[in-house]
Amino acid sequence: MSQLSPISSIAAIAFAMLAATCASSDPGSSADAAAGAAGAGQYKAFAGCTRESAVPATQVGFAEPASYAPRCVRVSAGASLVIQASTMHPLQGMTDNGDTPNPIAEGEPSTGYLQDTTFTFPKAGSFGFFCNVHGSDTSKSGSMTGVVYVD
């Protein structure tokens, strides 16, 4: 039987620890999926956002480098949210919200050059959104992604 070098042993232990950490802290866990099925919205921890970290807002702007500011927002049911645009960003809403459709429609190119867009959120839930150019629907924390939490 061959022995592992000390460096190989350390690397194997570090890899095992990393794998265990990622498996136990996945924001897309079955608990989050169950919350989504219960109407709380699937995007509970999308974009590095949580309901607790969301700030009350009436508008979302842009920050450098290529991100929404704020990207974790909270509004009351029936309220409107303005997505401000300083340049063209094709905004995409995520649709997996159970029976509550996302007011930011899937595939909707909703911001143009200096063209703000307003969305009204009639029902409670959590609604993910992202820029088709600088974000993605699988991003757990980065770039142009965000969540609107509606109370």
XYZ file of C-alpha atoms in Angstrom:
151
model
C 0.000 0.000 0.000
C 1.432 3.382 -0.968
C 1.485 6.297 1.429
C 0.254 9.767 0.597
C 2.693 12.626 0.895
C 1.903 15.189 3.610
C 0.832 17.709 0.954
C -1.494 15.182 -0.705
C -2.994 14.328 2.683
C -3.626 17.989 3.492
C -5.157 18.568 0.050
C -7.469 15.560 0.475
C -8.614 16.760 3.910
C -9.175 20.322 2.644
C -11.202 19.044 -0.315
C -13.358 16.871 1.958
C -14.001 19.816 4.302
C -14.907 22.098 1.393
C -17.301 19.532 -0.052
C -18.992 19.053 3.329
C -19.341 22.810 3.845
C -20.860 23.384 0.413
C -23.301 20.523 0.830
C -24.545 21.781 4.195
C -24.953 25.464 3.328
C -26.517 25.322 -0.123
C -29.103 28.118 -0.401
C -31.030 25.943 -2.844
C -31.595 23.279 -0.214
C -34.752 21.225 0.128
C -35.837 23.502 2.987
C -35.759 26.469 0.601
C -37.585 24.436 -2.042
C -40.260 23.591 0.528
C -40.575 27.283 1.407
C -41.065 28.034 -2.288
C -43.739 25.374 -2.593
C -45.515 26.927 0.377
C -45.776 30.258 -1.464
C -42.827 31.974 0.212
C -40.969 32.064 -3.110
C -38.043 30.032 -4.341
C -35.614 32.942 -4.311
C -35.267 33.029 -0.540
C -31.450 33.110 -0.713
C -30.823 34.026 -4.352
C -28.224 36.697 -5.188
C -26.824 36.641 -1.659
C -30.143 38.077 -0.457
C -32.334 36.983 2.400
C -35.603 38.473 3.582
C -33.727 39.690 6.664
C -31.049 41.482 4.605
C -33.563 43.186 2.288
C -34.050 46.924 2.677
C -37.286 48.865 2.166
C -37.060 50.563 -1.227
C -39.143 52.225 -3.915
C -36.421 52.144 -6.557
C -33.419 50.101 -7.634
C -30.515 51.745 -9.424
C -27.112 50.666 -10.650
C -23.729 50.555 -8.957
C -20.261 49.820 -10.252
C -19.159 47.319 -11.281
C -22.365 46.161 -12.988
C -24.668 45.502 -10.046
C -28.061 46.593 -8.777
C -28.229 48.925 -5.785
C -29.841 47.844 -3.607
C -30.249 44.339 -4.932
C -32.143 42.926 -1.938
C -35.321 44.980 -1.528
C -38.567 44.749 0.378
C -41.929 46.268 -0.577
C -45.497 45.919 0.655
C -48.085 44.050 -1.405
C -49.581 46.455 -3.931
C -46.500 48.690 -4.000
C -44.520 49.636 -7.079
C -40.776 49.439 -7.595
C -38.879 51.505 -10.168
C -35.866 49.905 -11.851
C -33.735 52.851 -12.940
C -31.626 52.636 -16.064
C -28.539 54.643 -16.911
C -27.817 52.385 -19.863
C -29.451 49.435 -21.591
C -29.748 46.299 -19.447
C -32.107 43.509 -20.550
C -33.906 42.674 -17.309
C -35.246 39.166 -16.783
C -37.666 38.064 -14.089
C -37.763 34.541 -12.716
C -41.041 32.716 -12.933
C -40.858 29.876 -10.406
C -43.022 31.470 -7.721
C -45.741 28.896 -7.328
C -49.158 30.377 -8.074
C -47.907 33.976 -7.918
C -46.449 35.169 -11.236
C -43.436 37.474 -11.168
C -44.431 41.020 -12.223
C -41.010 41.239 -13.893
C -41.916 38.937 -16.756
C -39.575 36.262 -18.057
C -37.615 37.519 -21.042
C -38.881 41.058 -20.729
C -36.275 43.552 -21.972
C -37.404 46.175 -19.528
C -34.730 48.845 -19.294
C -33.403 50.916 -22.159
C -31.006 53.819 -22.351
C -32.110 56.272 -19.634
C -35.485 54.510 -19.525
C -36.807 53.638 -16.062
C -39.353 50.858 -15.725
C -41.971 50.465 -12.982
C -43.299 47.144 -11.719
C -46.208 46.656 -9.306
C -46.161 43.679 -6.933
C -49.787 42.842 -6.052
C -49.161 39.712 -3.954
C -46.739 38.554 -1.272
C -43.784 36.412 -2.308
C -40.157 36.671 -3.333
C -39.274 37.500 -6.908
C -35.811 37.067 -8.381
C -34.515 39.153 -11.269
C -31.270 39.559 -13.206
C -29.661 41.285 -16.177
C -29.341 38.919 -19.149
C -25.877 40.335 -19.889
C -24.272 40.685 -16.432
C -26.162 38.143 -14.319
C -27.850 34.768 -14.470
C -30.714 32.835 -12.935
C -28.271 30.495 -11.217
C -26.183 33.148 -9.468
C -26.090 32.694 -5.713
C -24.386 35.991 -5.025
C -23.103 37.982 -7.898
C -23.221 40.798 -10.328
C -26.543 41.992 -11.688
C -28.966 39.836 -9.731
C -31.522 40.708 -7.099
C -34.665 39.794 -5.205
C -37.832 41.714 -4.393
C -39.459 40.474 -1.167
C -43.127 41.432 -0.985
C -44.826 41.433 2.441
